[in-house]
Amino acid sequence: MTNNIVIAIDGYSSCGKSTLAKALAKKLHYIYIDTGAMYRAVTLYFQRNNIDLTNEEQIREALKDIHLNFHSRDYQTHITLNEEEVSDEIRRMEVSQLVSEVSTIKSVRKELVKQQQRMGRSKNVVMDGRDIGTIVFPDAPVKIFMTADPKIRAERRYKELLAKGEDISMEEVFENIAHRDYIDTTRKESPLVRAHDAIILDNTELNEEEQLQFVLDRVNTHNR
């Protein structure tokens, strides 16, 4: 599908996929594509415009008006929704509670997968999401599947939300993660599954530096 290198990182929510992918892209001088942010931005647009998630025609029309772009600033990747910076807003709990449901919609996935494949064909990229190694780039030379203990994932997410000033309980975060896991793994369109050739990275007891080295070792093995 592409002559460029794609490193695919899939896995459960709140496993630190984006943190690892950003660090890996910076280390390798690749472009980081946060596919989760793309689905979150679409979700935000749907919320703002009261799009009925059961109305396929309304959804298809809305997608025509959604333009997403990534840009880098201060070594961080930011996403814009119709030229508006929304990197922080899409991480709020209101979006988290709906994004998995939006991600099950066939027309949404079809449009975003098409955009992701176009991005991966033009540059060397690190791309993280739920179906990168299975649907978007099944021929990616390096595939990682991330997982961690659900309680640890909830604790990490809870601390992240508190730091951003969210008024949320640990129980709510845990329930949200469990709900997203269920939807992600049971949805009809591109469910979250490990690609047969993906390497499992369980980071329950690994820090960020150890996770980065784990993947770099796999990349170096591939490049030999």
Coordinates of N, CA and C in Angstrom, one line a residue, residues 32-223:
Y32 N 3.6 12.0 13.7 CA 2.7 11.3 14.6 C 1.3 11.6 14.2
I33 N 0.5 10.5 14.0 CA -0.9 10.7 13.6 C -1.8 10.0 14.7
D34 N -2.5 10.9 15.4 CA -3.4 10.5 16.5 C -4.8 10.2 16.0
T35 N -5.0 8.9 15.6 CA -6.3 8.7 15.0 C -7.5 8.8 16.0
G36 N -7.2 8.5 17.3 CA -8.2 8.7 18.3 C -8.6 10.1 18.4
A37 N -7.7 11.1 18.2 CA -8.1 12.5 18.2 C -9.0 12.8 17.0
M38 N -8.9 12.1 15.9 CA -9.7 12.3 14.8 C -11.2 11.9 15.1
Y39 N -11.3 10.8 15.7 CA -12.7 10.3 16.1 C -13.3 11.2 17.2
R40 N -12.4 11.7 18.1 CA -12.9 12.6 19.1 C -13.3 14.0 18.5
A41 N -12.6 14.4 17.5 CA -13.0 15.7 16.9 C -14.3 15.6 16.2
V42 N -14.5 14.4 15.5 CA -15.8 14.2 14.9 C -16.9 14.2 15.9
T43 N -16.6 13.5 17.0 CA -17.6 13.4 18.1 C -17.9 14.8 18.6
L44 N -16.9 15.6 18.8 CA -17.2 17.0 19.3 C -18.0 17.8 18.3
Y45 N -17.8 17.6 17.0 CA -18.6 18.3 16.0 C -20.0 17.8 16.1
F46 N -20.2 16.5 16.2 CA -21.6 16.0 16.3 C -22.3 16.5 17.5
Q47 N -21.6 16.6 18.7 CA -22.2 17.1 19.9 C -22.6 18.6 19.7
R48 N -21.7 19.4 19.2 CA -22.0 20.8 19.0 C -23.2 21.0 18.1
N49 N -23.3 20.2 17.1 CA -24.3 20.4 16.1 C -25.6 19.5 16.2
N50 N -25.6 18.8 17.4 CA -26.8 18.0 17.7 C -27.1 17.0 16.6
I51 N -26.1 16.3 16.1 CA -26.3 15.3 15.1 C -26.9 14.0 15.7
D52 N -27.9 13.6 15.1 CA -28.6 12.3 15.5 C -27.8 11.1 15.1
L53 N -27.2 10.4 16.0 CA -26.3 9.3 15.7 C -27.1 8.1 15.1
T54 N -28.4 8.2 15.0 CA -29.2 7.1 14.4 C -29.6 7.5 13.0
N55 N -29.3 8.7 12.6 CA -29.7 9.2 11.3 C -28.5 9.2 10.3
E56 N -28.4 8.2 9.5 CA -27.2 8.0 8.6 C -27.1 9.1 7.6
E57 N -28.2 9.6 7.1 CA -28.1 10.7 6.1 C -27.6 12.0 6.7
Q58 N -28.1 12.3 8.0 CA -27.6 13.5 8.7 C -26.1 13.3 9.0
I59 N -25.6 12.1 9.3 CA -24.2 11.9 9.6 C -23.4 12.1 8.4
R60 N -23.8 11.5 7.2 CA -23.0 11.7 6.0 C -22.9 13.1 5.6
E61 N -24.0 13.9 5.7 CA -24.0 15.3 5.4 C -23.0 16.1 6.3
A62 N -23.0 15.7 7.6 CA -22.2 16.4 8.6 C -20.7 16.1 8.3
L63 N -20.4 14.9 7.9 CA -19.0 14.6 7.6 C -18.4 15.4 6.4
K64 N -19.3 15.9 5.5 CA -18.8 16.7 4.4 C -18.3 18.1 5.0
D65 N -18.8 18.5 6.1 CA -18.4 19.8 6.7 C -17.3 19.7 7.7
I66 N -16.8 18.5 7.9 CA -15.7 18.3 8.9 C -14.4 18.2 8.2
H67 N -13.5 19.2 8.6 CA -12.1 19.2 8.0 C -11.1 19.1 9.1
L68 N -10.3 18.1 9.1 CA -9.4 17.8 10.2 C -7.9 18.0 9.7
N69 N -7.1 18.6 10.6 CA -5.7 18.7 10.2 C -4.8 18.6 11.5
F70 N -3.6 18.1 11.3 CA -2.7 18.0 12.4 C -1.5 19.0 12.1
H71 N -1.0 19.6 13.2 CA 0.1 20.4 13.1 C 1.0 20.3 14.3
S72 N 2.2 20.6 14.2 CA 3.2 20.5 15.3 C 3.5 21.9 15.9
R73 N 3.6 21.9 17.2 CA 4.0 23.1 17.9 C 4.6 22.7 19.2
D74 N 5.8 23.2 19.5 CA 6.6 22.9 20.7 C 6.7 21.4 20.9
Y75 N 7.0 20.7 19.8 CA 7.2 19.3 19.8 C 6.0 18.5 20.2
Q76 N 4.8 19.2 20.1 CA 3.5 18.5 20.4 C 2.7 18.5 19.1
T77 N 1.9 17.5 18.9 CA 1.0 17.4 17.8 C -0.4 17.9 18.2
H78 N -0.9 18.8 17.4 CA -2.2 19.4 17.8 C -3.2 19.1 16.6
I79 N -4.5 19.0 16.9 CA -5.5 18.8 15.9 C -6.4 20.0 15.8
T80 N -6.8 20.3 14.6 CA -7.8 21.4 14.3 C -9.0 20.8 13.7
L81 N -10.1 21.3 14.1 CA -11.4 21.0 13.6 C -12.0 22.2 12.9
N82 N -12.0 22.1 11.5 CA -12.4 23.3 10.7 C -11.6 24.5 11.1
E83 N -10.3 24.3 11.3 CA -9.3 25.4 11.6 C -9.3 25.9 13.0
E84 N -10.1 25.2 13.9 CA -10.2 25.6 15.3 C -9.3 24.6 16.1
E85 N -8.4 25.1 16.9 CA -7.7 24.2 17.8 C -8.6 23.6 18.8
V86 N -8.6 22.2 18.8 CA -9.5 21.5 19.8 C -8.8 20.4 20.6
S87 N -7.5 20.5 20.6 CA -6.7 19.4 21.2 C -7.1 19.1 22.7
D88 N -7.4 20.2 23.4 CA -7.8 20.0 24.8 C -9.3 19.7 25.0
E89 N -10.1 20.3 24.2 CA -11.5 20.1 24.4 C -12.0 18.7 24.0
I90 N -11.3 18.1 23.1 CA -11.7 16.7 22.7 C -11.3 15.7 23.8
R91 N -10.6 16.1 24.8 CA -10.2 15.1 25.9 C -11.1 15.2 27.1
R92 N -12.1 16.1 27.0 CA -13.0 16.2 28.1 C -13.9 15.0 28.2
M93 N -14.5 14.8 29.4 CA -15.2 13.6 29.7 C -16.5 13.5 28.8
E94 N -17.1 14.6 28.5 CA -18.3 14.6 27.7 C -18.0 13.9 26.3
V95 N -16.8 14.2 25.8 CA -16.5 13.6 24.5 C -16.1 12.1 24.7
S96 N -15.4 11.8 25.8 CA -15.0 10.4 26.1 C -16.2 9.5 26.2
Q97 N -17.3 10.0 26.7 CA -18.5 9.2 27.0 C -19.2 8.8 25.7
L98 N -18.9 9.5 24.6 CA -19.6 9.3 23.3 C -18.7 8.8 22.2
V99 N -17.4 9.0 22.3 CA -16.5 8.7 21.2 C -16.6 7.3 20.7
S100 N -16.7 6.3 21.6 CA -16.7 4.9 21.2 C -18.0 4.6 20.4
E101 N -19.1 5.2 20.7 CA -20.3 5.0 20.0 C -20.2 5.6 18.6
V102 N -19.6 6.8 18.5 CA -19.4 7.5 17.2 C -18.5 6.6 16.4
S103 N -17.5 6.0 17.0 CA -16.6 5.2 16.3 C -17.2 3.9 15.7
T104 N -18.4 3.5 16.1 CA -19.0 2.3 15.6 C -19.7 2.6 14.3
I105 N -19.9 3.9 13.9 CA -20.7 4.3 12.7 C -19.9 4.0 11.5
K106 N -20.4 3.2 10.6 CA -19.7 2.8 9.4 C -19.2 3.9 8.5
S107 N -20.1 4.9 8.3 CA -19.7 6.0 7.4 C -18.5 6.9 8.0
V108 N -18.5 7.0 9.4 CA -17.5 7.7 10.1 C -16.2 7.0 9.9
R109 N -16.2 5.7 10.2 CA -14.9 4.9 10.1 C -14.4 4.9 8.6
K110 N -15.3 4.8 7.7 CA -14.9 4.7 6.3 C -14.2 6.0 5.9
E111 N -14.8 7.2 6.3 CA -14.2 8.4 5.9 C -12.8 8.7 6.6
L112 N -12.7 8.3 7.9 CA -11.5 8.6 8.6 C -10.4 7.6 8.2
V113 N -10.7 6.4 8.0 CA -9.7 5.4 7.5 C -9.1 5.9 6.2
K114 N -10.0 6.4 5.3 CA -9.5 6.9 4.0 C -8.5 8.0 4.2
Q115 N -8.8 8.9 5.2 CA -7.9 10.0 5.5 C -6.6 9.5 6.1
Q116 N -6.7 8.5 7.0 CA -5.5 8.0 7.6 C -4.6 7.3 6.6
Q117 N -5.2 6.6 5.7 CA -4.4 5.9 4.7 C -3.6 6.9 3.8
R118 N -4.3 8.0 3.5 CA -3.7 9.0 2.7 C -2.5 9.6 3.4
M119 N -2.6 9.9 4.7 CA -1.5 10.4 5.5 C -0.3 9.5 5.5
G120 N -0.6 8.2 5.7 CA 0.4 7.2 5.8 C 1.2 6.9 4.5
R121 N 0.5 7.2 3.4 CA 1.2 7.0 2.1 C 2.2 8.1 1.8
S122 N 2.1 9.2 2.4 CA 2.9 10.4 2.0 C 4.1 10.6 2.9
K123 N 4.1 9.9 4.1 CA 5.3 10.2 5.1 C 5.5 8.9 5.9
N124 N 6.7 8.9 6.5 CA 6.9 7.9 7.6 C 6.2 8.3 8.8
V125 N 5.3 7.4 9.3 CA 4.4 7.8 10.4 C 4.4 6.8 11.5
V126 N 4.1 7.3 12.7 CA 3.7 6.5 13.8 C 2.2 6.8 14.0
M127 N 1.4 5.8 13.9 CA -0.1 6.0 14.0 C -0.7 5.1 15.1
D128 N -1.5 5.7 15.9 CA -2.1 4.9 17.0 C -3.6 4.9 16.9
G129 N -4.2 3.9 17.4 CA -5.7 3.8 17.3 C -6.2 2.5 17.8
R130 N -7.3 2.0 17.1 CA -7.9 0.7 17.5 C -7.8 -0.3 16.3
D131 N -7.6 0.2 15.1 CA -7.6 -0.8 14.0 C -6.5 -0.5 13.0
I132 N -5.4 0.1 13.4 CA -4.4 0.5 12.5 C -3.7 -0.7 11.9
G133 N -3.3 -1.7 12.7 CA -2.6 -2.8 12.2 C -3.5 -3.9 11.6
T134 N -4.9 -3.7 11.7 CA -5.8 -4.7 11.2 C -6.5 -4.2 9.9
I135 N -6.9 -2.9 9.9 CA -7.7 -2.4 8.8 C -7.0 -1.3 8.1
V136 N -6.5 -0.3 8.8 CA -5.9 0.9 8.1 C -4.6 0.5 7.4
F137 N -3.7 -0.1 8.1 CA -2.4 -0.5 7.5 C -2.1 -2.0 7.9
P138 N -2.8 -2.9 7.3 CA -2.5 -4.3 7.7 C -1.1 -4.8 7.3
D139 N -0.4 -4.1 6.4 CA 0.9 -4.4 6.0 C 2.0 -3.6 6.7
A140 N 1.6 -2.9 7.7 CA 2.6 -2.1 8.5 C 3.8 -3.1 9.0
P141 N 5.0 -2.7 8.8 CA 6.1 -3.6 9.2 C 6.3 -3.8 10.7
V142 N 5.9 -2.8 11.5 CA 6.0 -2.9 12.9 C 4.6 -2.6 13.5
K143 N 4.1 -3.6 14.2 CA 2.7 -3.5 14.9 C 2.8 -3.8 16.4
I144 N 2.3 -2.9 17.2 CA 2.3 -3.1 18.6 C 0.9 -3.1 19.1
F145 N 0.5 -4.0 20.0 CA -0.8 -4.0 20.6 C -0.6 -3.8 22.1
M146 N -1.2 -2.6 22.6 CA -1.0 -2.2 24.0 C -2.1 -2.6 24.9
T147 N -1.8 -3.0 26.1 CA -2.8 -3.4 27.1 C -2.2 -3.1 28.4
A148 N -3.1 -3.0 29.4 CA -2.7 -2.8 30.8 C -3.9 -3.2 31.7
D149 N -3.6 -3.4 33.0 CA -4.6 -3.7 33.9 C -5.7 -2.6 33.9
P150 N -7.0 -2.9 33.8 CA -8.0 -1.8 33.8 C -8.0 -0.9 35.0
K151 N -7.6 -1.3 36.2 CA -7.6 -0.4 37.3 C -6.4 0.6 37.2
I152 N -5.3 0.1 36.6 CA -4.2 1.0 36.4 C -4.5 2.0 35.3
R153 N -5.2 1.6 34.3 CA -5.6 2.5 33.2 C -6.5 3.5 33.8
A154 N -7.5 3.1 34.6 CA -8.4 4.1 35.2 C -7.7 5.1 36.1
E155 N -6.7 4.6 36.9 CA -6.0 5.5 37.8 C -5.2 6.6 37.0
R156 N -4.6 6.1 35.9 CA -3.8 7.0 35.0 C -4.8 8.1 34.4
R157 N -5.9 7.7 33.9 CA -6.8 8.6 33.3 C -7.4 9.5 34.3
Y158 N -7.7 9.0 35.5 CA -8.3 9.9 36.6 C -7.3 11.0 36.9
K159 N -6.1 10.7 37.1 CA -5.1 11.7 37.4 C -4.9 12.7 36.3
E160 N -5.0 12.3 35.1 CA -4.9 13.2 33.9 C -6.1 14.1 33.9
L161 N -7.3 13.6 34.2 CA -8.5 14.5 34.2 C -8.5 15.5 35.3
L162 N -8.0 15.0 36.5 CA -7.9 15.9 37.7 C -7.0 17.1 37.4
A163 N -5.9 16.7 36.7 CA -4.9 17.8 36.4 C -5.4 18.8 35.5
K164 N -6.4 18.4 34.7 CA -7.1 19.4 33.8 C -8.3 20.1 34.4
G165 N -8.5 19.8 35.7 CA -9.6 20.5 36.4 C -11.0 19.9 36.2
E166 N -11.0 18.6 35.7 CA -12.3 17.9 35.6 C -12.9 17.5 36.9
D167 N -14.2 17.7 37.1 CA -14.9 17.3 38.3 C -15.4 15.9 38.1
I168 N -14.7 14.9 38.4 CA -15.0 13.5 38.1 C -14.5 12.6 39.2
S169 N -15.2 11.5 39.4 CA -14.8 10.5 40.4 C -14.1 9.3 39.7
M170 N -13.3 8.6 40.6 CA -12.6 7.5 40.1 C -13.6 6.4 39.5
E171 N -14.7 6.3 40.2 CA -15.7 5.3 39.8 C -16.2 5.6 38.4
E172 N -16.5 6.9 38.1 CA -17.0 7.3 36.8 C -16.0 7.0 35.7
V173 N -14.7 7.2 36.0 CA -13.6 7.0 35.0 C -13.5 5.5 34.7
F174 N -13.6 4.7 35.8 CA -13.5 3.2 35.6 C -14.6 2.7 34.8
E175 N -15.8 3.2 35.1 CA -17.0 2.7 34.4 C -16.9 3.2 32.9
N176 N -16.4 4.4 32.6 CA -16.3 4.8 31.3 C -15.3 4.0 30.5
I177 N -14.2 3.6 31.1 CA -13.2 2.8 30.4 C -13.8 1.4 30.1
A178 N -14.5 0.8 31.1 CA -15.1 -0.5 30.9 C -16.1 -0.5 29.8
H179 N -16.9 0.6 29.7 CA -17.9 0.8 28.7 C -17.2 0.9 27.3
R180 N -16.2 1.7 27.2 CA -15.5 1.9 26.0 C -14.8 0.6 25.5
D181 N -14.3 -0.2 26.5 CA -13.7 -1.5 26.1 C -14.7 -2.4 25.5
Y182 N -15.9 -2.4 26.1 CA -17.0 -3.3 25.6 C -17.4 -2.9 24.2
I183 N -17.6 -1.6 23.9 CA -18.0 -1.1 22.6 C -16.9 -1.3 21.6
D184 N -15.6 -1.0 22.0 CA -14.5 -1.2 21.0 C -14.3 -2.6 20.6
T185 N -14.5 -3.5 21.5 CA -14.2 -4.9 21.2 C -15.4 -5.7 20.6
T186 N -16.6 -5.1 20.7 CA -17.8 -5.8 20.2 C -18.5 -5.2 19.0
R187 N -18.0 -4.0 18.6 CA -18.6 -3.3 17.5 C -18.5 -4.1 16.2
K188 N -19.4 -3.9 15.3 CA -19.4 -4.6 14.0 C -18.3 -4.1 13.1
E189 N -18.1 -2.7 13.1 CA -17.2 -2.1 12.2 C -15.8 -2.0 12.8
S190 N -14.8 -2.7 12.3 CA -13.4 -2.7 12.8 C -13.3 -2.8 14.3
P191 N -13.7 -3.9 14.9 CA -13.5 -4.0 16.3 C -12.1 -4.1 16.7
L192 N -11.8 -3.7 18.0 CA -10.5 -3.8 18.5 C -10.1 -5.2 18.7
V193 N -9.1 -5.7 17.9 CA -8.5 -7.0 18.1 C -7.0 -6.9 17.8
R194 N -6.3 -7.8 18.3 CA -4.8 -7.8 18.0 C -4.6 -8.4 16.7
A195 N -3.8 -7.7 15.8 CA -3.4 -8.3 14.6 C -2.5 -9.5 14.9
H196 N -2.6 -10.5 14.0 CA -1.9 -11.8 14.3 C -0.4 -11.6 14.4
D197 N 0.1 -10.6 13.8 CA 1.6 -10.3 13.8 C 2.0 -9.1 14.7
A198 N 1.0 -8.7 15.5 CA 1.3 -7.6 16.4 C 2.0 -8.1 17.7
I199 N 2.9 -7.3 18.2 CA 3.6 -7.6 19.4 C 2.9 -7.0 20.6
I200 N 2.6 -7.8 21.6 CA 1.9 -7.3 22.8 C 2.8 -6.5 23.7
L201 N 2.3 -5.4 24.1 CA 3.1 -4.6 25.1 C 2.1 -4.3 26.2
D202 N 2.3 -5.0 27.3 CA 1.6 -4.8 28.6 C 2.4 -3.9 29.4
N203 N 1.9 -2.7 29.6 CA 2.6 -1.6 30.3 C 2.2 -1.4 31.7
T204 N 1.5 -2.4 32.3 CA 1.0 -2.2 33.6 C 2.1 -1.8 34.6
E205 N 3.2 -2.4 34.4 CA 4.3 -2.1 35.4 C 5.5 -1.5 34.7
L206 N 5.3 -0.9 33.5 CA 6.4 -0.2 32.8 C 6.3 1.3 32.8
N207 N 7.4 2.0 32.9 CA 7.3 3.4 32.8 C 7.4 3.8 31.4
E208 N 7.3 5.1 31.1 CA 7.3 5.6 29.7 C 8.6 5.3 29.0
E209 N 9.8 5.4 29.7 CA 11.1 5.2 29.1 C 11.2 3.7 28.7
E210 N 10.7 2.8 29.6 CA 10.8 1.4 29.3 C 9.9 1.0 28.1
Q211 N 8.8 1.6 28.0 CA 7.9 1.3 26.9 C 8.5 1.8 25.6
L212 N 9.1 3.0 25.6 CA 9.7 3.5 24.4 C 10.9 2.6 24.0
Q213 N 11.7 2.1 24.9 CA 12.8 1.3 24.6 C 12.3 -0.1 24.0
F214 N 11.2 -0.6 24.6 CA 10.6 -1.8 24.1 C 10.3 -1.8 22.6
V215 N 9.7 -0.7 22.2 CA 9.3 -0.5 20.8 C 10.5 -0.2 19.9
L216 N 11.4 0.6 20.4 CA 12.6 0.9 19.6 C 13.4 -0.3 19.3
D217 N 13.5 -1.2 20.3 CA 14.2 -2.5 20.1 C 13.5 -3.3 18.9
R218 N 12.2 -3.2 18.8 CA 11.5 -4.0 17.7 C 11.7 -3.3 16.4
V219 N 11.7 -1.9 16.4 CA 12.0 -1.2 15.2 C 13.4 -1.4 14.7
N220 N 14.4 -1.5 15.6 CA 15.8 -1.7 15.2 C 15.9 -3.1 14.7
T221 N 15.2 -4.1 15.2 CA 15.3 -5.4 14.7 C 14.8 -5.5 13.3
H222 N 13.7 -4.8 13.0 CA 13.1 -4.8 11.7 C 14.1 -4.1 10.7
N223 N 14.8 -3.1 11.1 CA 15.6 -2.3 10.2 C 17.0 -3.0 9.9

